[in-house]
Amino acid sequence: MDEATKEAVEQRAAGLCEYCHLPEAHVAIPFHVEHIIAKQHRGKDSAGNLAWACLRCNLQKGPNLVGIDPKTKKITRLFNPRRHVWARHFRLEGAILIGKTAVGRTTVEVLDMNDLLRVRLRQELIQQGLFPS
Ligand SMILES: [Zn+2]
């Protein structure tokens, strides 16, 4: 992947993890370019297959494309930042991210978006007015 593509992906995300909406400016660990469809599934290096993601979301997602919806127990696709609208699939309840749809619930689960450290960080950022609402 060339540097121009990486920069375009970063700029498009406007400083937020495209999965959990964590603002990069307030996190010590730099964000990554994430392949929505992993290279091992023949995902491309083009901007249409790339997302800007925090380290935790990137590692948790890995090459996964689907997960098990915790409500219906059905195999469900993960959130795709290039195809899905974030607010349609997720909402905040305090510092907890809630999946509003099967895609949202499954993505919250697979990406472990409500692990204790992330909830605490989100809580701090919300209190300081630094987390996007
Ligand atoms: Zn994230």
Coordinates of C-alpha atoms and ligand atoms in Angstrom, one line a residue:
M1 CA 0.0 0.0 0.0
D2 CA 1.4 3.4 -0.9
E3 CA 1.8 6.3 1.4
A4 CA -0.8 8.4 -0.5
T5 CA -3.5 5.7 0.0
K6 CA -2.7 5.5 3.7
E7 CA -2.9 9.2 4.1
A8 CA -6.2 9.3 2.2
V9 CA -7.7 6.6 4.5
E10 CA -6.5 8.5 7.6
Q11 CA -8.0 11.8 6.4
R12 CA -11.3 10.2 5.4
A13 CA -11.7 8.9 9.0
A14 CA -11.3 12.5 10.4
G15 CA -9.2 11.2 13.3
L16 CA -11.7 8.6 14.6
C17 CA -11.4 4.8 14.7
E18 CA -14.0 3.8 12.1
Y19 CA -15.2 1.0 14.3
C20 CA -15.4 2.2 17.9
H21 CA -15.1 6.0 17.2
L22 CA -12.2 6.5 19.6
P23 CA -10.5 9.8 18.7
E24 CA -6.8 9.1 17.8
A25 CA -5.7 12.5 19.2
H26 CA -6.3 11.2 22.7
V27 CA -4.7 7.8 22.5
A28 CA -1.0 7.0 22.9
I29 CA -0.9 4.2 20.4
P30 CA -1.1 5.3 16.7
F31 CA -4.0 4.0 14.6
H32 CA -3.6 1.5 11.7
V33 CA -4.9 1.0 8.3
E34 CA -7.2 -2.0 8.5
H35 CA -8.2 -4.3 5.7
I36 CA -12.0 -4.7 5.9
I37 CA -11.6 -7.8 3.8
A38 CA -8.3 -9.2 4.9
K39 CA -5.5 -9.9 2.5
Q40 CA -5.8 -13.6 3.1
H41 CA -9.3 -13.4 1.7
R42 CA -7.9 -11.6 -1.3
G43 CA -8.9 -8.2 0.0
K44 CA -7.3 -5.3 -1.9
D45 CA -5.1 -2.5 -0.8
S46 CA -7.5 0.0 -2.4
A47 CA -9.2 2.8 -0.3
G48 CA -12.5 1.1 -0.8
N49 CA -11.3 -1.9 1.3
L50 CA -9.5 0.1 3.9
A51 CA -10.5 1.6 7.2
W52 CA -8.7 3.6 9.9
A53 CA -8.8 1.7 13.1
C54 CA -7.4 1.9 16.7
L55 CA -5.0 -0.9 17.6
R56 CA -7.5 -2.8 19.7
C57 CA -10.2 -2.9 17.0
N58 CA -7.6 -3.8 14.4
L59 CA -6.3 -6.7 16.5
Q60 CA -9.7 -7.9 17.6
K61 CA -11.1 -7.9 14.1
G62 CA -8.1 -9.6 12.5
P63 CA -9.2 -11.4 9.3
N64 CA -12.8 -11.9 10.6
L65 CA -15.6 -11.0 8.2
V66 CA -18.4 -12.4 10.4
G67 CA -19.3 -13.3 13.9
I68 CA -22.2 -14.7 15.9
D69 CA -25.0 -12.3 16.8
P70 CA -25.2 -12.6 20.6
K71 CA -29.0 -12.1 20.4
T72 CA -30.1 -14.4 17.5
K73 CA -27.0 -16.7 17.5
K74 CA -26.9 -16.4 13.7
I75 CA -23.8 -15.9 11.7
T76 CA -23.7 -12.2 10.9
R77 CA -21.4 -9.9 8.9
L78 CA -19.3 -7.4 10.7
F79 CA -19.7 -3.7 10.3
N80 CA -18.1 -2.4 7.1
P81 CA -17.2 1.2 7.4
R82 CA -17.3 1.6 3.6
R83 CA -20.8 0.2 3.3
H84 CA -22.6 0.8 6.6
V85 CA -23.5 4.1 8.4
W86 CA -22.1 4.0 11.9
A87 CA -25.0 5.7 13.7
R88 CA -27.5 3.2 12.2
H89 CA -25.6 0.2 13.8
F90 CA -24.2 1.7 17.1
R91 CA -25.2 4.0 19.9
L92 CA -23.7 5.0 23.1
E93 CA -25.3 4.3 26.5
G94 CA -23.1 6.2 28.8
A95 CA -19.7 4.9 28.0
I96 CA -21.0 1.5 26.7
L97 CA -21.3 0.9 22.9
I98 CA -24.6 -0.8 22.1
G99 CA -25.2 -2.6 18.8
K100 CA -28.6 -1.4 17.4
T101 CA -28.7 -4.1 14.7
A102 CA -27.4 -7.6 14.2
V103 CA -24.3 -6.1 12.5
G104 CA -23.8 -3.7 15.4
R105 CA -24.2 -6.3 18.1
T106 CA -21.9 -8.8 16.3
T107 CA -19.2 -6.2 15.8
V108 CA -19.4 -5.0 19.4
E109 CA -18.9 -8.6 20.4
V110 CA -16.1 -9.7 18.0
L111 CA -14.1 -6.4 18.4
D112 CA -14.6 -6.5 22.2
M113 CA -15.6 -2.9 22.1
N114 CA -16.8 -2.8 25.7
D115 CA -13.8 -4.3 27.5
L116 CA -13.1 -2.6 30.8
L117 CA -10.1 -0.5 29.6
R118 CA -11.9 0.8 26.6
V119 CA -15.0 1.7 28.6
R120 CA -12.9 3.5 31.2
L121 CA -11.1 5.5 28.4
R122 CA -14.4 6.3 26.7
Q123 CA -15.8 7.4 30.1
E124 CA -12.9 9.7 30.7
L125 CA -13.1 11.2 27.2
I126 CA -16.9 11.7 27.5
Q127 CA -16.4 13.5 30.8
Q128 CA -13.8 15.8 29.2
G129 CA -16.1 16.4 26.2
L130 CA -13.5 14.7 23.9
F131 CA -15.5 11.7 22.7
P132 CA -17.7 12.3 19.6
S133 CA -21.4 12.0 20.4
Ligands
ZN1 ZN -11.5 1.2 17.6

